[in-house]
Coordinates of N, CA and C in Angstrom, one line a residue:
M24 N 41.3 19.9 103.1 CA 42.2 20.7 102.3 C 41.8 20.5 100.8
A25 N 41.8 21.5 100.0 CA 41.5 21.4 98.6 C 42.7 21.4 97.7
A26 N 42.6 20.8 96.6 CA 43.7 20.7 95.6 C 43.2 21.3 94.3
Y27 N 44.0 22.1 93.7 CA 43.7 22.8 92.4 C 44.7 22.4 91.4
V28 N 44.2 22.1 90.2 CA 45.1 21.8 89.1 C 45.0 22.9 88.1
I29 N 46.1 23.6 87.8 CA 46.0 24.7 86.8 C 47.1 24.5 85.8
Y30 N 47.0 25.1 84.6 CA 48.0 24.9 83.5 C 48.4 26.3 83.0
P31 N 49.3 26.9 83.8 CA 49.7 28.3 83.4 C 50.8 28.3 82.3
T32 N 50.9 29.4 81.6 CA 51.9 29.6 80.6 C 53.2 29.8 81.4
K33 N 54.3 29.9 80.8 CA 55.6 30.2 81.5 C 55.6 31.5 82.2
E34 N 55.0 32.5 81.6 CA 54.9 33.8 82.2 C 54.0 33.8 83.4
Q35 N 52.8 33.2 83.2 CA 51.9 33.1 84.3 C 52.4 32.3 85.5
E36 N 53.3 31.3 85.2 CA 53.9 30.5 86.2 C 54.7 31.3 87.2
K37 N 55.5 32.3 86.6 CA 56.3 33.1 87.5 C 55.5 33.9 88.5
F38 N 54.4 34.5 88.0 CA 53.6 35.3 88.8 C 52.8 34.4 89.9
M39 N 52.4 33.3 89.4 CA 51.6 32.4 90.3 C 52.5 31.9 91.4
K40 N 53.8 31.6 91.1 CA 54.7 31.1 92.1 C 55.0 32.2 93.1
A41 N 55.2 33.4 92.6 CA 55.5 34.5 93.5 C 54.3 34.8 94.4
F42 N 53.1 34.7 93.9 CA 51.9 35.0 94.6 C 51.7 33.9 95.7
L43 N 51.8 32.7 95.4 CA 51.7 31.6 96.4 C 52.7 31.7 97.5
E44 N 54.0 32.0 97.1 CA 55.0 32.2 98.1 C 54.8 33.4 99.0
A45 N 54.3 34.5 98.4 CA 54.0 35.7 99.2 C 52.9 35.4 100.3
L46 N 51.9 34.6 99.9 CA 50.8 34.2 100.8 C 51.2 33.0 101.7
E47 N 52.4 32.5 101.5 CA 52.8 31.3 102.3 C 51.9 30.1 102.1
I48 N 51.5 29.9 100.9 CA 50.6 28.8 100.5 C 51.5 27.7 100.0
S49 N 51.4 26.5 100.5 CA 52.3 25.4 100.1 C 51.8 24.9 98.7
F50 N 52.7 24.5 97.9 CA 52.3 24.0 96.5 C 53.4 23.0 96.0
V51 N 53.0 22.2 95.1 CA 53.9 21.3 94.5 C 53.8 21.4 93.0
K52 N 55.0 21.6 92.3 CA 55.0 21.7 90.9 C 55.3 20.3 90.3
D53 N 54.4 19.8 89.5 CA 54.6 18.5 88.9 C 54.8 18.6 87.4
D54 N 56.0 18.4 86.9 CA 56.3 18.6 85.5 C 56.1 17.3 84.7
N55 N 55.6 16.3 85.4 CA 55.4 15.0 84.7 C 54.3 15.1 83.6
Q56 N 54.8 15.1 82.4 CA 53.9 15.3 81.2 C 53.4 14.0 80.6
E57 N 54.1 12.9 81.0 CA 53.8 11.6 80.4 C 52.5 11.0 81.0
L58 N 51.7 10.4 80.2 CA 50.5 9.8 80.7 C 50.8 8.3 81.1
P59 N 50.0 7.8 82.0 CA 50.3 6.4 82.5 C 50.1 5.4 81.3
P60 N 50.7 4.3 81.4 CA 50.7 3.3 80.3 C 49.3 2.8 80.0
H61 N 48.4 2.7 81.0 CA 47.0 2.2 80.7 C 46.2 3.3 79.9
V62 N 46.6 4.6 80.1 CA 45.9 5.6 79.4 C 46.4 5.6 77.9
L63 N 47.7 5.5 77.8 CA 48.3 5.5 76.4 C 47.7 4.3 75.6
A64 N 47.5 3.1 76.3 CA 47.0 1.9 75.6 C 45.5 2.2 75.2
G65 N 44.8 2.8 76.1 CA 43.4 3.1 75.7 C 43.3 4.1 74.6
I66 N 44.2 5.1 74.5 CA 44.2 6.0 73.4 C 44.5 5.2 72.1
A67 N 45.5 4.3 72.2 CA 45.9 3.5 71.0 C 44.7 2.7 70.5
R68 N 44.0 2.1 71.5 CA 42.8 1.2 71.1 C 41.7 2.1 70.4
G69 N 41.5 3.3 71.0 CA 40.5 4.2 70.4 C 40.9 4.6 69.0
E70 N 42.1 4.9 68.8 CA 42.6 5.3 67.4 C 42.5 4.2 66.5
A71 N 42.8 3.0 66.9 CA 42.6 1.8 66.0 C 41.2 1.5 65.7
D72 N 40.3 1.7 66.7 CA 38.8 1.5 66.4 C 38.4 2.5 65.4
F73 N 38.8 3.8 65.6 CA 38.4 4.8 64.6 C 38.9 4.5 63.2
A74 N 40.1 4.1 63.1 CA 40.7 3.8 61.8 C 40.0 2.6 61.2
A75 N 39.5 1.7 62.0 CA 38.7 0.5 61.4 C 37.3 0.8 61.2
G76 N 36.8 2.0 61.5 CA 35.5 2.4 61.2 C 34.5 2.0 62.4
R77 N 35.0 1.7 63.5 CA 34.2 1.3 64.7 C 33.9 2.6 65.5
F78 N 33.0 3.4 65.1 CA 32.6 4.6 65.9 C 31.2 4.9 65.5
V79 N 30.6 5.8 66.4 CA 29.3 6.3 66.2 C 29.3 7.8 66.1
T80 N 28.6 8.4 65.1 CA 28.7 9.8 64.9 C 27.8 10.5 66.0
F81 N 28.0 11.7 66.2 CA 27.2 12.5 67.1 C 25.7 12.6 66.7
E82 N 25.5 12.7 65.4 CA 24.2 12.7 64.8 C 23.4 11.4 65.1
E83 N 24.1 10.2 65.0 CA 23.5 9.0 65.3 C 23.1 8.9 66.8
I84 N 24.0 9.4 67.7 CA 23.7 9.4 69.1 C 22.5 10.3 69.4
K85 N 22.4 11.5 68.7 CA 21.2 12.4 68.9 C 19.9 11.7 68.5
K86 N 20.0 10.9 67.4 CA 18.8 10.2 66.9 C 18.4 9.1 67.9
K87 N 19.3 8.4 68.4 CA 19.0 7.3 69.4 C 18.6 7.8 70.7
Y88 N 19.2 8.9 71.2 CA 18.9 9.5 72.5 C 18.5 10.9 72.4
P89 N 17.3 11.2 71.8 CA 16.9 12.6 71.7 C 16.7 13.3 73.0
A90 N 17.2 14.6 73.0 CA 17.0 15.4 74.2 C 15.8 16.3 74.1
D91 N 14.7 15.8 74.6 CA 13.4 16.5 74.5 C 13.3 17.5 75.6

C-alpha cells in the first residue's frame, strides 16, 4: 500500500475529499500542525548558530566541493 502526503488549499480539500469518497479510497485527515519537540529544538539550535555566526555560505561550499 502506498501513502501520499498532499497539502491542499481549503477549496482543493473539498474536491479532493469528494473525489476520494466517490472512488471509495480510504484516507485519513491529519490536522496536526505542530512539529515534534526534537524538531523544534533542532530549529532553535540552528537559529542560535546562525545568530552567533556559525554557518557556511553556499559560495564557500561550492569552493570546497566544486561540481566538475
